XYZ file of C-alpha atoms in Angstrom:
674
model
C -15.317 153.089 89.263
C -13.974 156.647 89.565
C -13.950 157.436 85.860
C -16.270 155.838 83.292
C -14.558 154.617 80.141
C -15.937 154.242 76.641
C -15.309 151.179 74.483
C -14.728 152.257 70.878
C -12.480 151.247 67.993
C -11.662 147.930 69.654
C -10.229 149.360 72.869
C -11.165 151.077 76.117
C -10.960 154.855 75.979
C -10.282 156.934 79.110
C -11.664 160.499 78.929
C -9.130 163.279 78.527
C -10.925 165.402 81.163
C -12.410 164.599 84.590
C -15.971 165.053 83.393
C -19.297 165.450 85.154
C -19.797 163.830 88.574
C -22.577 161.254 88.932
C -24.178 160.830 92.351
C -25.771 157.993 94.282
C -29.514 158.697 94.126
C -29.948 157.450 97.721
C -26.995 158.940 99.625
C -25.862 161.742 97.346
C -22.304 160.368 97.328
C -20.271 160.666 94.155
C -20.205 157.374 92.261
C -17.966 158.357 89.349
C -17.430 160.989 86.702
C -18.447 160.776 83.067
C -17.209 162.333 79.859
C -16.823 161.344 76.210
C -13.964 163.794 75.667
C -11.486 162.414 73.179
C -13.825 159.887 71.553
C -13.497 159.861 67.759
C -17.119 159.258 66.809
C -16.453 159.034 63.082
C -13.844 156.338 63.687
C -16.152 154.457 66.068
C -18.912 154.284 63.470
C -16.448 153.239 60.789
C -15.072 150.523 63.098
C -18.581 149.140 63.487
C -19.182 149.187 59.741
C -15.745 147.848 58.735
C -15.097 145.304 61.506
C -18.323 144.527 63.375
C -20.688 144.345 60.426
C -18.710 141.881 58.284
C -18.058 139.626 61.291
C -21.754 139.474 62.119
C -22.828 138.931 58.523
C -20.587 135.860 58.294
C -22.822 134.254 60.924
C -26.297 132.901 60.283
C -29.381 134.023 62.189
C -29.137 130.885 64.299
C -25.476 131.441 65.158
C -26.142 135.026 66.219
C -29.120 133.908 68.272
C -26.999 131.268 69.999
C -24.427 133.926 70.941
C -27.186 136.037 72.501
C -28.074 133.115 74.733
C -24.486 132.771 75.933
C -24.331 136.495 76.723
C -27.598 136.295 78.640
C -26.343 133.321 80.660
C -23.103 135.145 81.462
C -24.899 138.289 82.652
C -27.198 136.206 84.805
C -24.145 134.958 86.685
C -23.313 138.567 87.625
C -26.780 139.569 88.834
C -25.732 140.285 92.428
C -23.048 142.736 91.359
C -25.433 144.427 88.957
C -28.187 144.570 91.580
C -25.811 146.344 93.983
C -25.042 149.010 91.380
C -28.710 149.287 90.480
C -29.561 150.156 94.107
C -27.360 153.245 93.766
C -29.708 154.484 91.010
C -32.531 154.473 93.586
C -33.973 151.150 92.425
C -35.546 148.669 94.827
C -34.979 144.941 94.373
C -38.226 144.743 92.394
C -37.147 147.706 90.252
C -33.795 146.043 89.610
C -35.500 142.813 88.663
C -37.542 144.648 86.030
C -34.433 146.336 84.650
C -31.731 143.672 84.993
C -33.641 140.400 84.765
C -35.985 141.984 82.240
C -33.053 142.962 80.020
C -31.478 139.524 80.300
C -34.878 138.022 79.513
C -35.031 140.038 76.289
C -31.758 138.425 75.192
C -33.120 134.958 75.917
C -36.370 135.763 74.111
C -34.692 137.011 70.924
C -32.303 134.081 71.024
C -35.263 131.697 71.094
C -37.199 133.541 68.387
C -34.146 133.800 66.167
C -33.642 130.036 66.262
C -37.319 129.127 65.938
C -38.627 131.694 63.455
C -35.647 132.574 61.272
C -33.722 130.322 58.873
C -30.229 129.086 59.613
C -29.083 131.395 56.848
C -28.034 134.995 56.248
C -31.039 136.035 54.152
C -34.672 136.218 55.227
C -37.367 135.453 52.655
C -40.464 137.620 53.010
C -43.768 136.237 51.784
C -44.584 134.076 48.812
C -43.119 134.067 45.319
C -44.999 136.464 43.045
C -45.521 135.229 39.444
C -44.682 138.070 37.062
C -45.267 136.279 33.779
C -47.644 133.675 32.340
C -45.051 130.961 31.678
C -43.584 130.941 35.199
C -40.078 131.889 34.069
C -40.167 135.430 35.522
C -40.834 135.687 39.250
C -40.640 138.168 42.101
C -39.595 137.611 45.701
C -39.021 139.992 48.618
C -35.970 139.359 50.771
C -34.404 141.031 53.825
C -30.638 141.547 54.185
C -28.750 143.324 57.014
C -28.048 147.014 56.658
C -24.334 147.759 56.250
C -24.209 150.354 59.003
C -24.355 150.718 62.793
C -27.374 150.801 65.081
C -26.791 153.884 67.239
C -28.741 153.523 70.477
C -29.389 156.588 72.622
C -31.082 155.481 75.826
C -32.911 157.032 78.771
C -31.796 156.991 82.424
C -34.676 154.973 83.862
C -33.699 151.509 82.557
C -29.891 151.423 82.268
C -29.819 147.702 81.415
C -33.156 146.812 79.873
C -33.085 149.892 77.633
C -29.807 149.041 75.854
C -30.453 145.295 75.722
C -33.925 145.567 74.178
C -32.372 147.552 71.318
C -29.185 145.511 71.065
C -30.872 142.091 70.842
C -32.845 142.531 67.584
C -29.992 144.459 65.958
C -27.522 141.678 66.781
C -29.799 138.917 65.460
C -30.263 140.982 62.277
C -26.485 141.167 61.816
C -26.052 144.881 62.561
C -23.459 146.134 65.099
C -24.536 148.464 67.914
C -23.136 151.594 69.521
C -24.746 152.243 72.915
C -24.926 155.768 74.359
C -26.785 155.705 77.714
C -28.147 158.697 79.606
C -25.520 159.946 82.031
C -27.418 159.759 85.360
C -27.298 155.954 85.557
C -24.618 155.186 82.966
C -22.366 153.470 85.511
C -24.703 150.463 85.536
C -24.749 150.288 81.723
C -20.968 150.654 81.694
C -20.482 147.670 83.984
C -22.846 145.571 81.889
C -20.864 146.409 78.744
C -17.576 145.688 80.532
C -18.817 142.223 81.430
C -19.856 141.526 77.828
C -16.604 142.814 76.300
C -14.404 141.044 78.862
C -16.234 137.766 78.208
C -14.955 137.724 74.623
C -18.212 136.136 73.503
C -19.072 138.603 70.747
C -17.258 139.422 67.506
C -15.134 142.547 67.787
C -16.943 145.662 66.606
C -20.413 144.238 67.166
C -20.812 146.225 70.410
C -19.384 149.651 71.250
C -20.150 151.944 74.181
C -19.913 155.695 74.717
C -19.992 157.183 78.208
C -20.973 160.853 78.186
C -22.135 163.270 75.531
C -22.934 162.124 72.006
C -20.782 164.952 70.659
C -20.792 165.048 66.861
C -21.900 161.404 66.572
C -24.909 162.148 64.360
C -22.771 164.183 61.953
C -21.115 160.970 60.769
C -24.188 158.832 60.058
C -24.904 157.362 56.642
C -28.026 156.023 54.948
C -27.049 152.518 56.131
C -27.006 153.484 59.825
C -29.945 153.532 62.229
C -30.777 155.579 65.306
C -32.884 154.214 68.142
C -33.796 156.832 70.741
C -35.597 156.639 74.078
C -36.271 159.812 76.043
C -38.268 163.005 75.933
C -40.387 163.998 72.956
C -38.538 167.327 72.664
C -35.139 165.615 72.409
C -36.534 163.118 69.920
C -37.768 165.975 67.750
C -34.358 167.662 67.879
C -32.481 164.496 66.938
C -34.960 163.515 64.240
C -34.530 166.890 62.552
C -30.720 166.701 62.541
C -29.574 167.645 59.016
C -27.718 164.380 58.421
C -30.668 162.287 59.639
C -32.970 164.222 57.312
C -30.718 164.533 54.266
C -29.519 160.926 54.278
C -32.879 159.423 55.278
C -31.347 157.707 58.300
C -33.796 155.286 59.904
C -34.860 156.922 63.149
C -36.939 155.124 65.749
C -38.166 157.119 68.746
C -39.799 155.867 71.911
C -40.778 158.955 73.885
C -42.464 159.552 77.207
C -46.231 159.622 76.899
C -49.365 160.377 78.875
C -50.497 156.776 79.199
C -53.960 156.080 80.552
C -55.857 153.396 82.406
C -59.639 153.160 82.053
C -61.924 151.635 84.677
C -65.130 150.167 83.247
C -68.524 151.249 84.655
C -69.173 147.641 85.680
C -66.133 147.539 87.978
C -67.732 148.781 91.156
C -66.196 148.470 94.652
C -66.146 144.848 95.715
C -65.547 143.497 92.195
C -62.293 141.859 91.192
C -61.802 144.423 88.437
C -62.109 147.372 90.849
C -59.377 145.917 93.047
C -57.196 145.142 90.019
C -57.516 148.716 88.789
C -56.496 150.264 92.104
C -53.620 147.840 92.633
C -52.299 148.441 89.111
C -52.522 152.215 89.502
C -50.497 152.185 92.728
C -47.948 149.787 91.238
C -47.405 152.005 88.207
C -46.984 155.055 90.456
C -44.343 153.451 92.672
C -42.293 150.976 90.591
C -39.067 152.774 89.584
C -40.533 155.729 91.547
C -42.862 156.286 88.604
C -39.926 156.875 86.240
C -41.326 154.674 83.513
C -42.269 155.737 80.024
C -45.195 153.308 80.348
C -46.453 154.518 83.750
C -50.112 155.496 84.186
C -50.356 159.295 84.151
C -54.109 159.611 83.492
C -56.453 157.362 85.475
C -59.914 157.556 83.890
C -62.739 156.544 86.228
C -66.545 156.716 85.867
C -67.605 159.927 87.598
C -69.759 158.043 90.096
C -66.800 155.855 91.154
C -64.068 158.471 91.508
C -64.528 158.925 95.262
C -64.258 155.206 95.848
C -61.134 154.909 93.672
C -59.477 157.893 95.350
C -60.115 156.418 98.785
C -58.953 152.901 97.870
C -55.824 154.124 96.090
C -54.926 156.423 98.981
C -55.226 153.518 101.419
C -52.815 151.424 99.348
C -50.387 154.319 98.836
C -50.284 154.948 102.578
C -48.813 151.458 103.045
C -45.947 152.101 100.611
C -42.664 152.616 102.455
C -40.256 155.012 100.759
C -36.525 155.043 101.440
C -33.246 153.210 101.040
C -33.887 150.442 98.488
C -31.759 148.065 100.556
C -33.823 148.564 103.737
C -36.370 145.907 104.647
C -39.940 146.692 103.667
C -39.090 149.574 101.312
C -41.252 149.434 98.194
C -40.261 152.723 96.546
C -36.761 154.102 96.231
C -35.373 157.419 95.069
C -35.689 159.201 91.768
C -32.579 158.997 89.599
C -31.210 162.383 90.688
C -32.001 165.562 92.596
C -32.372 167.311 89.232
C -34.999 164.786 88.186
C -36.921 165.349 91.418
C -36.981 169.096 90.814
C -38.203 168.510 87.260
C -41.104 166.428 88.624
C -41.989 169.155 91.128
C -42.033 171.770 88.378
C -44.394 169.646 86.304
C -46.622 169.106 89.324
C -47.207 172.836 89.608
C -48.767 172.802 86.161
C -50.927 169.782 86.949
C -52.211 171.426 90.117
C -53.853 174.106 87.974
C -56.388 171.434 86.969
C -56.646 169.335 90.126
C -55.893 168.869 93.784
C -53.786 166.456 95.788
C -55.694 163.555 97.356
C -52.592 161.753 98.570
C -48.979 162.717 99.224
C -46.919 165.879 99.623
C -44.550 166.798 96.775
C -42.238 168.600 99.210
C -42.274 166.203 102.156
C -41.835 162.460 102.591
C -41.292 160.084 105.499
C -38.276 157.883 104.791
C -36.846 154.561 105.921
C -33.071 154.566 106.483
C -32.433 157.575 104.272
C -31.802 161.317 104.462
C -34.243 163.511 102.560
C -31.614 166.245 102.334
C -29.182 164.004 100.435
C -31.255 161.524 98.453
C -33.618 162.208 95.539
C -36.704 161.022 97.406
C -40.288 162.088 96.877
C -43.678 160.951 98.105
C -46.057 159.368 95.618
C -48.615 162.011 94.690
C -52.149 161.209 93.537
C -54.106 164.106 92.045
C -57.789 164.451 91.306
C -59.323 166.685 88.640
C -63.023 167.516 88.864
C -63.142 168.418 85.172
C -61.407 165.888 82.928
C -61.698 168.199 79.939
C -59.194 170.738 81.290
C -55.999 170.702 79.202
C -53.215 170.254 81.768
C -53.526 166.493 82.512
C -53.478 165.784 78.771
C -50.426 167.958 78.102
C -48.099 167.805 81.133
C -46.184 164.742 82.239
C -44.549 164.608 85.667
C -41.974 161.845 85.121
C -42.135 160.446 88.615
C -44.569 158.923 91.146
C -47.477 161.077 89.998
C -50.877 160.227 88.521
C -54.166 162.098 88.091
C -57.684 160.705 88.582
C -60.020 161.968 85.851
C -63.814 161.422 85.767
C -65.645 160.424 82.598
C -69.370 160.324 81.865
C -69.768 157.921 78.932
C -67.895 155.502 76.705
C -67.668 158.128 73.980
C -66.329 160.629 76.510
C -63.513 158.400 77.762
C -62.473 157.468 74.223
C -62.216 161.163 73.370
C -60.261 161.859 76.563
C -57.795 159.043 75.895
C -57.140 160.448 72.418
C -56.215 163.827 73.904
C -52.918 162.291 74.974
C -51.988 162.649 71.277
C -50.408 159.217 71.164
C -49.321 156.857 73.922
C -47.104 153.843 74.416
C -49.688 151.861 76.352
C -53.189 152.072 77.727
C -55.173 149.668 79.849
C -58.861 148.904 80.157
C -59.949 147.204 83.381
C -63.426 145.745 83.025
C -65.410 142.532 83.166
C -67.676 143.749 80.349
C -66.348 142.422 77.021
C -68.664 144.669 75.005
C -67.363 147.780 76.784
C -63.796 146.518 76.301
C -64.306 146.030 72.558
C -65.800 149.483 72.060
C -62.994 151.172 73.985
C -60.204 149.125 72.394
C -61.368 149.895 68.858
C -61.926 153.519 69.813
C -58.520 154.203 71.355
C -56.299 151.781 69.400
C -55.253 154.386 66.779
C -53.639 156.428 69.570
C -51.830 153.547 71.274
C -48.969 151.162 70.572
C -50.197 148.570 73.071
C -53.432 147.972 74.983
C -53.906 145.742 78.013
C -57.433 144.558 78.785
C -57.408 143.347 82.372
C -60.134 141.275 83.990
C -60.614 138.434 86.461
C -59.826 135.876 83.743
C -56.337 137.053 82.741
C -55.210 138.775 85.943
C -53.131 135.880 87.284
C -51.060 135.615 84.116
C -50.988 139.292 83.156
C -47.556 140.923 83.242
C -49.127 144.300 83.976
C -49.796 147.624 82.334
C -46.205 148.829 82.295
C -44.363 145.712 81.143
C -43.275 145.728 77.488
C -42.695 142.193 76.218
C -40.038 141.167 73.672
C -42.548 139.440 71.387
C -44.830 142.511 71.184
C -44.106 145.933 69.731
C -43.091 148.650 72.168
C -43.761 152.138 70.901
C -46.655 154.341 70.000
C -47.900 157.026 67.613
C -47.774 160.798 67.938
C -46.415 162.134 71.218
C -45.040 158.651 72.009
C -42.546 158.995 69.153
C -44.181 157.199 66.260
C -41.806 154.238 66.474
C -41.715 150.563 67.378
C -39.151 148.519 69.271
C -38.861 144.788 69.952
C -41.961 143.097 68.520
C -40.158 139.801 68.011
C -39.023 139.259 64.422
C -40.526 142.638 63.473
C -37.774 144.275 65.512
C -35.109 142.222 63.744
C -36.435 143.197 60.317
C -36.323 146.887 61.270
C -32.525 146.577 61.024
C -32.658 145.022 57.562
C -33.491 146.184 54.060
C -36.466 144.705 52.228
C -35.609 144.291 48.559
C -37.790 143.003 45.715
C -35.872 140.530 43.558
C -37.096 139.901 40.004
C -35.499 136.876 38.399
C -35.874 133.405 36.928
C -36.738 130.451 39.197
C -33.118 129.215 38.971
C -31.690 132.522 40.184
C -34.303 133.001 42.908
C -33.540 129.533 44.248
C -29.844 130.352 44.406
C -30.383 133.771 46.054
C -32.859 132.567 48.673
C -31.488 129.061 49.326
C -35.018 127.775 48.718
C -36.222 125.695 45.827
C -38.718 127.648 43.720
C -41.262 126.046 41.393
C -39.824 126.150 37.905
C -36.215 125.684 39.070
C -34.352 122.508 38.237
C -35.093 119.329 40.157
C -32.438 116.672 40.709
C -33.582 113.061 40.322
C -30.358 111.081 40.605
C -31.659 107.612 41.372
C -31.045 107.953 45.117
C -34.211 108.531 47.088
C -33.785 111.858 48.945
C -34.996 110.175 52.150
C -31.794 108.067 51.981
C -29.615 111.204 52.118
C -28.333 112.762 55.323
C -28.588 116.496 55.880
C -24.987 116.864 54.737
C -25.718 114.996 51.486
C -29.116 116.497 50.679
C -29.302 119.449 48.298
C -32.024 121.958 47.459
C -33.955 120.583 44.484
C -33.354 116.888 45.221
C -36.581 115.144 44.209
C -38.491 111.931 43.890
C -41.409 111.269 41.524
C -43.732 108.444 42.552
C -46.886 106.955 41.093
C -49.293 106.628 39.489
C -51.721 105.279 42.084
C -55.341 104.722 40.989
C -58.146 105.888 43.286
C -61.139 103.521 43.391
C -64.649 103.820 44.789
C -63.703 101.052 47.224
C -60.803 103.197 48.495
C -63.165 106.078 49.169
C -65.739 103.932 50.959
C -63.097 102.153 53.035
C -61.567 105.481 54.098
C -65.017 106.820 55.028
C -65.795 103.765 57.145
C -62.345 103.667 58.730
C -62.226 107.380 59.691
C -65.919 108.064 60.229
C -65.845 110.864 57.643
C -69.041 110.106 55.728
C -69.583 113.598 54.350
C -72.143 113.417 51.540
C -69.709 114.429 48.788
C -67.839 111.173 49.380
C -70.825 108.855 49.900
C -73.917 110.173 48.050
C -73.651 110.350 44.252
C -76.774 112.453 43.660
C -76.014 114.917 46.473
C -72.434 115.271 45.241
C -73.629 116.034 41.696
C -75.859 118.770 43.091
C -72.796 120.471 44.561
C -71.524 123.064 42.015
C -67.904 122.061 42.717
C -68.237 118.348 41.993
C -69.439 116.086 39.145
C -70.105 113.150 41.469
C -68.573 111.395 44.423
C -65.048 112.585 45.239
C -62.113 111.314 47.281
C -61.436 112.716 50.736
C -58.697 115.327 50.761
C -56.867 113.485 53.514
C -57.122 110.255 51.544
C -55.198 112.017 48.773
C -52.541 113.166 51.256
C -52.320 109.675 52.722
C -51.921 108.068 49.307
C -49.258 110.647 48.441
C -47.290 109.767 51.584
C -47.498 106.118 50.706
C -46.069 106.924 47.302
C -43.117 109.118 48.276
C -42.018 107.507 51.554
C -38.900 105.362 51.666
C -39.913 102.987 54.467
C -36.565 101.640 55.693
C -34.738 103.235 58.661
C -32.515 106.064 57.486
C -31.625 109.727 57.977
C -35.251 110.912 58.097
C -36.151 110.807 61.782
C -39.670 112.178 61.902
C -42.443 113.940 60.025
C -43.587 116.790 62.256
C -46.211 118.499 60.184
C -47.773 119.841 57.015
C -48.150 123.475 56.056
C -49.954 125.426 53.335
C -52.149 122.466 52.368
C -54.568 123.258 49.550
C -56.881 120.933 47.612
C -57.031 122.305 44.080
C -58.846 119.803 41.838
C -61.491 117.188 42.855
C -60.349 113.565 42.609
C -62.978 111.139 41.289
C -62.997 107.347 41.294
C -60.781 106.194 38.431
C -58.320 109.092 38.651
C -54.631 108.292 39.006
C -52.332 110.173 41.402
C -48.648 110.990 41.011
C -46.629 112.905 43.610
C -43.442 114.927 43.136
C -41.552 115.608 46.371
C -38.728 118.176 46.251
C -36.323 119.376 48.939
C -37.365 123.018 49.288
C -35.434 124.337 52.284
C -32.714 122.830 54.492
C -32.215 124.239 57.997
C -29.440 122.711 60.124
C -29.864 123.096 63.894
C -26.661 124.347 65.507
C -27.085 122.578 68.838
C -28.542 119.293 67.551
C -27.412 116.346 65.462
C -30.320 116.880 63.104
C -31.902 119.624 61.037
C -35.210 120.489 59.438
C -36.104 119.890 55.815
C -39.106 121.467 54.148
C -40.309 119.494 51.134
C -42.540 120.744 48.327
C -45.268 118.173 47.632
C -47.238 118.434 44.391
C -49.905 115.775 43.792
C -51.181 115.614 40.211
C -53.778 113.573 38.338
C -53.487 111.695 35.043
C -53.998 114.947 33.134
C -51.121 116.690 34.941
C -53.435 118.927 36.937
C -52.423 119.594 40.535
C -54.995 118.146 42.912
C -53.121 119.056 46.117
C -50.092 121.160 47.069
C -48.451 121.441 50.483
C -45.178 121.500 52.405
C -43.994 118.455 54.334
C -41.787 119.127 57.375
C -39.269 116.513 58.492
C -36.358 116.158 60.882
C -33.282 114.693 59.193
C -30.047 113.497 60.779
C -26.955 115.509 59.908
């Protein structure tokens, strides 16, 4: 791996110059050189739009999600090779697990969500139909469709696999091609990951491109259909966000910047409590995992003033047991920083922090190492600071992006909320307490300044993934200094890569556009019960009308006796009349649903395999003894399952009385053989 290549325009590109050398963070040896010289960025973006985009948009959400799963499985087979490269970035085995297995896990997660929460279609329907006229012939519906551009992903050095994959996964499921531009220091790991994906041939051409080296004039060629996802420093984010093309063409720009994240210890969590131990353990973990090079790491550790001595002592004891050195050596828990330049940057930031505090553990200029040379590797001791006055500005303004954290005393709940807000926006904060009232007050107080909050106590500790672990199903981002963006978040992240459009049309047109039957659109009653049709034969709008079925007082009393539901409205005439909603005894809602099922079901064995639920059930008009029920069941949405011999059918059920008034409406969910 002497010279990193880019993959653009459907082929591997070798730089036209030797480029910048990249060094092993542990030994200082040269790993490779990197340069993007000769890359035609305009052509790369156009290749994504012209080749990758159309290929992805031909696939449904489910098909794209299934491809993600195959990519994840393939990468998992190459974990050992990737782990070996990861060690050269200074990462321990645990660090590599977070980066490599975490990134692969994101692919699996979005694959699962895409198949479970999105339709097997190319359009996503957002919300309910909005009636725009009195007669029901003019309706509104919001839909999402993929943007016709490229998701440009500019990533940081600290997570060379997880960083690209957590951006790539939602873009791919959305149907938008990606161009990955990693930070140079650790780009050799990203490059190998991309090589494995491209060589596998699993993805449509143009759906994934890779640039090794500088971004050059990449942003000059963006359009209003492209997106930029950036992870890195707040200053770089500001510079990229203000690029003339980004501004003038309103390019979607999502930033996830480093932030001064905090962890708050509750006053109840005194030494000897589970919460005290959890707080100290979490603090040390966040200081040492990835050598503190995490955008989610704890930089400000808020502690009740009366407990700060105890926390400082306990944290120092744990830090003293952390072995620093070669990530491959036995017992090493903290490796090197990504580069010597990064270590010097951390030391410069430390000088500013020391204006407001003092060191209680560690030496920024000296560290005892295991199987490593301090003169060659980018090693540094974890450094824990303590400020006597938490209101001084430096801890709330300066971030040392390494194994550094500052203990800060607070005097009241109001005080710590105000201190947390001085970070001017963070990715994540944590509250460690056994006092739910304190937790609620702090959470509501600091939530506007945070993208994610972890409340840690004895109850959730065993299952908690920790302060610094973003999860694919939750948003990752934060306001203000943290960039003001959101990544992942499950389907929210997918929709970020799509355009929400309001469609105003007739029921017939809306049904055709959305592939969902809409009330007011045509129904097909062709004499064949829709339950006798396989998934391949069934069409949106296929219906059955069944009834009428009279409801008698004997039915109501039998149902009450059989189920045990003897609520007065069903059994006591006088009490029911006193209820402002009823004129006398009424039928049970679930009796109505049961009668409706008896009316519309075709009982013989056939394509319908199972009823697995009801959704959106509403009882609209009371049913009295003597009323007659008719049900209209209409195929509303058909969702084939790619990997199964069946699919899902959502049916619209409308139960009406003898006057034509709807007494109940709901969706019936069934599994139907293909």
